[in-house]
Tab-separated table of C-alpha atoms in Angstrom:
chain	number	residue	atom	x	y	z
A	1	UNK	CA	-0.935	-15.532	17.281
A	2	UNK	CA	-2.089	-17.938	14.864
A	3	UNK	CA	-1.820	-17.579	10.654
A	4	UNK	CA	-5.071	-15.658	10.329
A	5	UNK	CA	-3.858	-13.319	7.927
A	6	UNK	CA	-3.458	-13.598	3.945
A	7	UNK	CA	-2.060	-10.425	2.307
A	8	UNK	CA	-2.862	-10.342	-1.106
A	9	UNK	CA	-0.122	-9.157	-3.558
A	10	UNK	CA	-0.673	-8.893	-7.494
A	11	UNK	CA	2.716	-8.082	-9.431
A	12	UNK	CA	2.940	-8.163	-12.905
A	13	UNK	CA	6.050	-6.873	-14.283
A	14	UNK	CA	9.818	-6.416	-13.267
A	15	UNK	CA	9.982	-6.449	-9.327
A	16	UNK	CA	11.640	-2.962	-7.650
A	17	UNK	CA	15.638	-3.682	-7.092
A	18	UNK	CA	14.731	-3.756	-3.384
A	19	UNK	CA	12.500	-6.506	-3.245
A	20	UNK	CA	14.788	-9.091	-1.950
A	21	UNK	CA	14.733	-6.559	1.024
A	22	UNK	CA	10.913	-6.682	0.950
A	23	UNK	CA	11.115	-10.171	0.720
A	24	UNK	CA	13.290	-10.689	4.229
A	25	UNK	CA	11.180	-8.031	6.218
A	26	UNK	CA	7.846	-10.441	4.860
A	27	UNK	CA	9.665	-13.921	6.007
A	28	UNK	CA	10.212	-12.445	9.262
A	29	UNK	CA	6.365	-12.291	10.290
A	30	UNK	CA	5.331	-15.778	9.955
A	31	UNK	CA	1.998	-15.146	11.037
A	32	UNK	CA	1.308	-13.482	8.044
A	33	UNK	CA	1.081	-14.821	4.836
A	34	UNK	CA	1.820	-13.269	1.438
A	35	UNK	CA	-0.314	-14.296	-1.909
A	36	UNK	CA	1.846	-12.668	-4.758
A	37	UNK	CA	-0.259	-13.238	-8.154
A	38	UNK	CA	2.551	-13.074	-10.586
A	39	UNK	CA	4.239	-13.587	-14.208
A	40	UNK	CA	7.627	-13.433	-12.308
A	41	UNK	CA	9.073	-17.141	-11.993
A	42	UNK	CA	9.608	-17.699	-8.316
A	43	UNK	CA	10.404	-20.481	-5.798
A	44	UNK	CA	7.597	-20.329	-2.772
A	45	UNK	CA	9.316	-19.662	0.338
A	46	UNK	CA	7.777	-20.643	4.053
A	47	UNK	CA	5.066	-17.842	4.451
A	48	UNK	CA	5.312	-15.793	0.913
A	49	UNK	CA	3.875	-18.198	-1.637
A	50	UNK	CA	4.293	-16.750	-5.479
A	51	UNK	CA	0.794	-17.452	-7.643
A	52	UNK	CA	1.811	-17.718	-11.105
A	53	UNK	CA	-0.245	-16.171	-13.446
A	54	UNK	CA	-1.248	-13.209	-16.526
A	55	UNK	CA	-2.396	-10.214	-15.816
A	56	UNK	CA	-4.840	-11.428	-18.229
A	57	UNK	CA	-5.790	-14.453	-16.229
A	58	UNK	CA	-5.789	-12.264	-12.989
A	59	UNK	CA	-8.290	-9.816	-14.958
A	60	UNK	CA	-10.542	-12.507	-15.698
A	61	UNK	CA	-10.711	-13.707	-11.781
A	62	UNK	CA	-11.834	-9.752	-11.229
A	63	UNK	CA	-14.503	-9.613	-14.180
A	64	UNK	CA	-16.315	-12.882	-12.782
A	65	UNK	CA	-17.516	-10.652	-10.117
A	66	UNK	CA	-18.986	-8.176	-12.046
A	67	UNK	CA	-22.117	-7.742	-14.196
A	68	UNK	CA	-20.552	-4.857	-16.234
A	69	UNK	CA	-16.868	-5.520	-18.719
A	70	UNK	CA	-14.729	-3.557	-16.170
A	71	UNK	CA	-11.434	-1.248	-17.607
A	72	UNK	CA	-8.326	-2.716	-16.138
A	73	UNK	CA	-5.778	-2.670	-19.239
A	74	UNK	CA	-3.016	-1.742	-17.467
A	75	UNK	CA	-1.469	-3.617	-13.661
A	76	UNK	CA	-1.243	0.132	-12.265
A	77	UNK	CA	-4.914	0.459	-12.518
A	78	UNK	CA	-5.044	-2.829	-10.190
A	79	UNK	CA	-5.466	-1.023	-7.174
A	80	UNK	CA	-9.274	0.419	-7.620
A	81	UNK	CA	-10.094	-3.324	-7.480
A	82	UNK	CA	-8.478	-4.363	-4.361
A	83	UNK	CA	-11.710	-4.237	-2.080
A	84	UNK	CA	-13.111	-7.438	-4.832
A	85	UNK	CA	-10.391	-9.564	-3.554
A	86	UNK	CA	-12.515	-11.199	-1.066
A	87	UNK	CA	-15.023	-12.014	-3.406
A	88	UNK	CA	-12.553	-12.965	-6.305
A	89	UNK	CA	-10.212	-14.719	-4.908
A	90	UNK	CA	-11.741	-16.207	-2.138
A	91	UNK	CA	-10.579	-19.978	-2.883
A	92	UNK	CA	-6.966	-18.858	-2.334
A	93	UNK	CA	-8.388	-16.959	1.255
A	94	UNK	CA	-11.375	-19.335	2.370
A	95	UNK	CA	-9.409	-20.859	5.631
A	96	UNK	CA	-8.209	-17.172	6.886
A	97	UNK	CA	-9.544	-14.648	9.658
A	98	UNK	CA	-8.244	-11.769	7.835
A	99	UNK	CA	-7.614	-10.996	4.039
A	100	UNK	CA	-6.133	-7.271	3.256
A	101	UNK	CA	-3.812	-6.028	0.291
A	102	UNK	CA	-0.445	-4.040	0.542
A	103	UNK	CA	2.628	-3.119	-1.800
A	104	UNK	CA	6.069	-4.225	-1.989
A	105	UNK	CA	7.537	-0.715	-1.995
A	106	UNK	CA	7.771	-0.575	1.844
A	107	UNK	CA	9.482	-2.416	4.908
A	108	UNK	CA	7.759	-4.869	7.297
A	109	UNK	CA	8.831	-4.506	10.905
A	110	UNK	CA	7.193	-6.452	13.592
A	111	UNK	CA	3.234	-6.951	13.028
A	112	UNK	CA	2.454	-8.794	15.367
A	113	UNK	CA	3.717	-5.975	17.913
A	114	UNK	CA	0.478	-3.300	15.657
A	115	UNK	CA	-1.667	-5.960	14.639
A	116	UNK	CA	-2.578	-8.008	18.050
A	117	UNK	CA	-5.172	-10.546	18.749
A	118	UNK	CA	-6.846	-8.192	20.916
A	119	UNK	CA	-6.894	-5.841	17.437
A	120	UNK	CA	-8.022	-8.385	15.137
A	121	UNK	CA	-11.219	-8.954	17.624
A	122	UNK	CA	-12.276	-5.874	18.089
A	123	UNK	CA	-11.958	-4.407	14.112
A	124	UNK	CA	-13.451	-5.786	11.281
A	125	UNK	CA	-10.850	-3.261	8.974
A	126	UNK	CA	-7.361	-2.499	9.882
A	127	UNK	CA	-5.885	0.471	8.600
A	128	UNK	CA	-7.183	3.270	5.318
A	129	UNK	CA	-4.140	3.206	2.996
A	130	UNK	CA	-3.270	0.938	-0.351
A	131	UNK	CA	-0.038	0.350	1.189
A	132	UNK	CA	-1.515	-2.144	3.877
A	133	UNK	CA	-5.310	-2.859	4.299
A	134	UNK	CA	-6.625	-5.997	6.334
A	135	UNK	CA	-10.750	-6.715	5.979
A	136	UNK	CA	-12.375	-9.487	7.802
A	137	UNK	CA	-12.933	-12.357	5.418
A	138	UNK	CA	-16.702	-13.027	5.718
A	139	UNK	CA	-19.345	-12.696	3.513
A	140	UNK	CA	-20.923	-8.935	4.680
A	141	UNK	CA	-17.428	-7.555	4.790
A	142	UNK	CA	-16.366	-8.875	1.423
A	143	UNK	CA	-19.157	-7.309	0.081
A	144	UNK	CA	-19.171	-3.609	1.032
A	145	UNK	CA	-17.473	-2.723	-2.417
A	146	UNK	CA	-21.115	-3.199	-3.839
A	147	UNK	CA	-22.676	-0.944	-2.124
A	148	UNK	CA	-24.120	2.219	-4.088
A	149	UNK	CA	-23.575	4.596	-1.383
A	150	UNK	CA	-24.327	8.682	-2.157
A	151	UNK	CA	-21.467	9.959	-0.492
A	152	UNK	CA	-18.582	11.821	-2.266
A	153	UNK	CA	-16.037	9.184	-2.673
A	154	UNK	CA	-16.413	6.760	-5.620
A	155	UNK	CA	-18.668	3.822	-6.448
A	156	UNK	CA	-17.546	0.030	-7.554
A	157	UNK	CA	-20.073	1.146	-10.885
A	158	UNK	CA	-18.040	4.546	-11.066
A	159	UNK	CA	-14.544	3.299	-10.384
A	160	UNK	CA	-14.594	0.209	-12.662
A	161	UNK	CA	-15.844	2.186	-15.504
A	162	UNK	CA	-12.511	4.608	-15.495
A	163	UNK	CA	-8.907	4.483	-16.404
A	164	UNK	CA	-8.333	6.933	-14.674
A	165	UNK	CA	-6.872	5.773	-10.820
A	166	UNK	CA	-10.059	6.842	-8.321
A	167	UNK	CA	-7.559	5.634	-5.200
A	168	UNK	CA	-10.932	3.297	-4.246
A	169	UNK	CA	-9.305	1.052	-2.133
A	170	UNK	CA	-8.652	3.944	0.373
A	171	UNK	CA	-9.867	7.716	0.494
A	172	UNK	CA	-11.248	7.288	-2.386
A	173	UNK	CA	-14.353	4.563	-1.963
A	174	UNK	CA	-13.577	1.723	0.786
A	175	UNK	CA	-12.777	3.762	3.138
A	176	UNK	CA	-16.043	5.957	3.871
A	177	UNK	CA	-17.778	2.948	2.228
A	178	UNK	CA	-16.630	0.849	5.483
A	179	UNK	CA	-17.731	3.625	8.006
A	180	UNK	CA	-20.991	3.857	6.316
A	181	UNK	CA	-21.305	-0.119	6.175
A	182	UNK	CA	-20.906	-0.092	10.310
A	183	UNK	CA	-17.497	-1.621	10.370
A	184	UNK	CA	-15.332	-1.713	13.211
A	185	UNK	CA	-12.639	0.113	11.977
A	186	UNK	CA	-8.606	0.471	13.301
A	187	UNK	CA	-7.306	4.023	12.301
A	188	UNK	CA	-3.687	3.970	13.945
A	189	UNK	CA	-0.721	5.632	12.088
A	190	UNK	CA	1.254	2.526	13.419
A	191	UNK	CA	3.495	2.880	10.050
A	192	UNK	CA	5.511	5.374	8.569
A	193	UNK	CA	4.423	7.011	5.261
A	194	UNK	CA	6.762	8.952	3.271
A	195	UNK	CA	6.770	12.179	1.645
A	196	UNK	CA	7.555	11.191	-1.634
A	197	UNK	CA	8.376	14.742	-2.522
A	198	UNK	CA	11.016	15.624	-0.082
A	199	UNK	CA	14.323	14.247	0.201
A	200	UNK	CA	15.047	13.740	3.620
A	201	UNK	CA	12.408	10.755	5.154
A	202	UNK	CA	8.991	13.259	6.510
A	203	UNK	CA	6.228	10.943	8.048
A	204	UNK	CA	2.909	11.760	6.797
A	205	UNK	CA	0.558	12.198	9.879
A	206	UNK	CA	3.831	11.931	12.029
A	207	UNK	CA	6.144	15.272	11.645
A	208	UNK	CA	5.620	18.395	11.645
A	209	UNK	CA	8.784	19.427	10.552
A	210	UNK	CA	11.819	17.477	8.779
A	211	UNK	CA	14.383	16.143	10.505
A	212	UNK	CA	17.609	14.049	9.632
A	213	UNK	CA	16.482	10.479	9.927
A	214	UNK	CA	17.195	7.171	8.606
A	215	UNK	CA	15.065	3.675	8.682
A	216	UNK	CA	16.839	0.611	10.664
A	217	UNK	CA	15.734	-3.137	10.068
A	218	UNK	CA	17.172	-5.558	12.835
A	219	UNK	CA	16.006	-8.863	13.917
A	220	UNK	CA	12.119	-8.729	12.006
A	221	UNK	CA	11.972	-4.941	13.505
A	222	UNK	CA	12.086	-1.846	12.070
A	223	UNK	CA	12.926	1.405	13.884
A	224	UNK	CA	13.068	5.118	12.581
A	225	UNK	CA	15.678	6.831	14.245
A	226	UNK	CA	15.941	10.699	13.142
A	227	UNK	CA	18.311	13.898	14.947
A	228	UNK	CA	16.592	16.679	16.679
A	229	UNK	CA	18.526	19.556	18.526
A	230	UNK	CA	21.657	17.204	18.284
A	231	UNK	CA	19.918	14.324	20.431
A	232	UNK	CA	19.402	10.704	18.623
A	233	UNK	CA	15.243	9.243	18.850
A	234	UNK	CA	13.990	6.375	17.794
A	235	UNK	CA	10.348	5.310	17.248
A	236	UNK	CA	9.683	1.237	16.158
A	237	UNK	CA	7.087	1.261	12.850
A	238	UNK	CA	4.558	-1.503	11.789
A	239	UNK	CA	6.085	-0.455	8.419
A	240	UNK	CA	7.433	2.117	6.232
A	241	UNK	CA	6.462	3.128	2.434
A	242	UNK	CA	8.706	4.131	-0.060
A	243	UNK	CA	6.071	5.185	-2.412
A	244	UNK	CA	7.754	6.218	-5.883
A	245	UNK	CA	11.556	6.708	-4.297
A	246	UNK	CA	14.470	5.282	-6.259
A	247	UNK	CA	16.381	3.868	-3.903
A	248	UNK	CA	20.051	2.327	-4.403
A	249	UNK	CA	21.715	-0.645	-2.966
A	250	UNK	CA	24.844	-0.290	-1.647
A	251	UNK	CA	27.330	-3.373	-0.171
A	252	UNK	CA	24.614	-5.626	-1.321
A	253	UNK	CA	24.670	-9.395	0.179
A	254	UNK	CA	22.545	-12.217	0.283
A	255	UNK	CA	22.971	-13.551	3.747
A	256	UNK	CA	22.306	-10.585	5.504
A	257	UNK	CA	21.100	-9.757	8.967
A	258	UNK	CA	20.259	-5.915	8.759
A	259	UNK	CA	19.824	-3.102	6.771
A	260	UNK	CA	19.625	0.504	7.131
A	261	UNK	CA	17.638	2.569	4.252
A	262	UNK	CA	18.271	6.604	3.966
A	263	UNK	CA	16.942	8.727	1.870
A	264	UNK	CA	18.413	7.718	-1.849
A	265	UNK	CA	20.153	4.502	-0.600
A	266	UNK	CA	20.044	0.896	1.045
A	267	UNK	CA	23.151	0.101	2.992
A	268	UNK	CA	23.661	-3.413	4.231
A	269	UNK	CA	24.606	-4.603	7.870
A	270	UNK	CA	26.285	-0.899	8.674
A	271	UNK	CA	25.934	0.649	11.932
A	272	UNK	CA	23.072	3.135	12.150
A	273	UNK	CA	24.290	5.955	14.870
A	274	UNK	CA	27.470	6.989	12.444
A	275	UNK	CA	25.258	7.232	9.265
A	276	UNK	CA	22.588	8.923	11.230
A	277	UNK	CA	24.815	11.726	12.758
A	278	UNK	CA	26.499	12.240	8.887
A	279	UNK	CA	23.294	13.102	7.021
A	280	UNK	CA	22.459	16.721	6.042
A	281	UNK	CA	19.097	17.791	5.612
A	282	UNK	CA	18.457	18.965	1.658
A	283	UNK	CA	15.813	21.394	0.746
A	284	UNK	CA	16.405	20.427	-3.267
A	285	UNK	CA	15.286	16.898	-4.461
A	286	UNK	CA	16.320	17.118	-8.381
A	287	UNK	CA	14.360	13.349	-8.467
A	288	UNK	CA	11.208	14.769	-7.589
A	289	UNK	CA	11.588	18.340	-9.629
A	290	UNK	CA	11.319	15.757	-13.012
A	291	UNK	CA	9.494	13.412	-12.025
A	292	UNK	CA	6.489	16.330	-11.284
A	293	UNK	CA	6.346	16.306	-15.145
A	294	UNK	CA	6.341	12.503	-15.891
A	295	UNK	CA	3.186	12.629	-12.823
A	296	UNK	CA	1.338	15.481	-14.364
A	297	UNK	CA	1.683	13.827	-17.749
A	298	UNK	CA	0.579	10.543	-16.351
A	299	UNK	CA	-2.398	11.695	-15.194
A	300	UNK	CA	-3.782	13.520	-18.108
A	301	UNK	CA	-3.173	10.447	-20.472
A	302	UNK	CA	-5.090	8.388	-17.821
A	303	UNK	CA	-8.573	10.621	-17.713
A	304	UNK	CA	-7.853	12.911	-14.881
A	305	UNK	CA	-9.623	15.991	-16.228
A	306	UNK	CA	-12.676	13.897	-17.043
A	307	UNK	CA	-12.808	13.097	-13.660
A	308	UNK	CA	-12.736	15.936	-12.291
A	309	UNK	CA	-15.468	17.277	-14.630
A	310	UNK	CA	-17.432	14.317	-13.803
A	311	UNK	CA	-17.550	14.504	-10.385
A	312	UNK	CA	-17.845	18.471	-9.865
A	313	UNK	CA	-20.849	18.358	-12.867
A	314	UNK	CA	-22.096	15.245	-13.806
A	315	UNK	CA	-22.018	12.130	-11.019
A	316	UNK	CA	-25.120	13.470	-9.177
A	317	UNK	CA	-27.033	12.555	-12.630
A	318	UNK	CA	-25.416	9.754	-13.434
A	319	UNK	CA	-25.669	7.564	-10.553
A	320	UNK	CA	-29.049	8.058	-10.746
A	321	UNK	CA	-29.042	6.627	-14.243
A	322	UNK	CA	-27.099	3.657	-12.506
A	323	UNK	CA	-29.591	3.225	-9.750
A	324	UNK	CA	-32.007	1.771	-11.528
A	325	UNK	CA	-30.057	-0.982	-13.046
């Protein structure tokens, strides 16, 4: 497959401890290319090319595309915008197939295995989640943000008006936005999303119950092997997300060839079958139990209240108001 993809990729801040690991599972799908707009200082390597820039200047690149000022004072709130990248940033994108957005709190494995040709013909969106998200890069597609839709997810003239996270690049907005539009869209669980509020690793969409299981990368793939009734399985992932999870890096190295990642730890060029068949499953996760209060704490400072008084009372009215502008 030919370079048809750009990822998109705006970091402002310190970079997680495991990005270096982030960083190898990226350079080993070189038909992808990663755009990382960033105030962090870094070399350009083959297909990941850093963007230096503010959060300020990135902000600015957003608010050209709008008619309204638009509330981004913060890089978490960066998110709601993803579906403008298209738009805003498409003289970093113009010569690619694809454009789409992800995070660098996961693990590549092999896309080329999920995302085929044959895949990228026949959808014009690939995937519903924030953590990866690839849109066909012409001028309809770009656009569907705009659209003032009167469904129940948000609008671009809702979302952008909030600081308060509306999750509109995904259940929240583009997804219903791009099933309204009449996209062609690619729904596969091909990745594994973690339960950030269990220990052990539970796949969203995946499990129904929780097993003992541990992440393997190897040679640009990435495998989930997990113990049930005492036998060893193993299913390969596009990717896996380690939304929120602290994770610790153990026998760290910088030339080398694979990593396994359990549940609180990243353990470098170690066998997996030993580790596998030596992890207990844990009904307590004393990370989570705190970090419910920093989360519920979070959310009131950003608006969430409002919200939800807005949309249960008032959005019916309002977007009527914003209709005729």
């Amino acid at each position: 497959m030919s370079k048809n993809v750009a990822l998109i990729i705006p970091y402002f801040g310190k970079f997680p401890n495991y990005f270096d690991y982030w960083l190898k599972s990226a350079l080993a799908n070189p038909n992808f290319d990663f755009l990382i707009f960033t105030d962090n200082e870094r070399q350009s390597i083959n297909n990941v090319h850093f963007i230096n820039m503010s959060f300020n200047q990135f902000k600015n690149l957003l608010q050209s595309k709008v008619s309204f000022k638009i509330t981004l004072d913060t890089p978490y709130k960066l998110c709601d915008y993803r579906p403008l990248f298209g738009c805003a940033l498409q003289e970093f994108i113009k010569n690619y197939k694809f454009w789409g957005f992800c995070d660098v709190d996961l693990i590549f494995g092999d896309l080329n295995k999920f995302i085929t040709p044959k895949v990228l013909k026949e959808y014009d969106k690939i995937y519903d989640f924030g953590h990866l998200t690839l849109i066909r890069n012409n001028e309809f597609c770009n656009s569907i943000w705009k659209i003032k839709h009167h469904s129940s997810v948000y609008r671009y003239d809702e979302a952008f008006k909030t600081p308060y996270a509306c999750h509109f690049d995904e259940n929240g907005g583009l997804k219903k936005i791009a099933e309204l539009s009449g996209l062609r869209c690619y729904h596969s669980i091909d990745f594994a999303d973690i339960d950030y509020t269990k220990y052990n690793f539970f796949l969203i969409g995946k499990q129904k119950q929780t097993y003992a299981g541990l992440f393997e990368w190897k040679n640009g793939k990435l495998k989930y092997y997990y113990l049930r009734n005492k036998n060893i399985f193993e299913e390969e992932v596009a990717y896996a997300h380690f939304q929120k999870r602290p994770l610790e890096i153990c026998n760290s190295k910088t030339n080398f060839k694979s990593f396994l990642i359990i549940p609180n730890k990243i353990l470098t060029d170690t066998e997996y079958k030993p580790t596998l068949l030596n992890q207990k499953i844990k009904m307590e996760y004393p990370y989570w139990n705190k970090r419910k209060k920093i989360e519920f704490i979070k959310n009131k400072k950003h608006h969430s209240l409002q919200q939800h008084i807005y949309r249960s009372f008032f959005r019916k009215y309002y977007r009527k108001v914003l209709d005729k502008k």
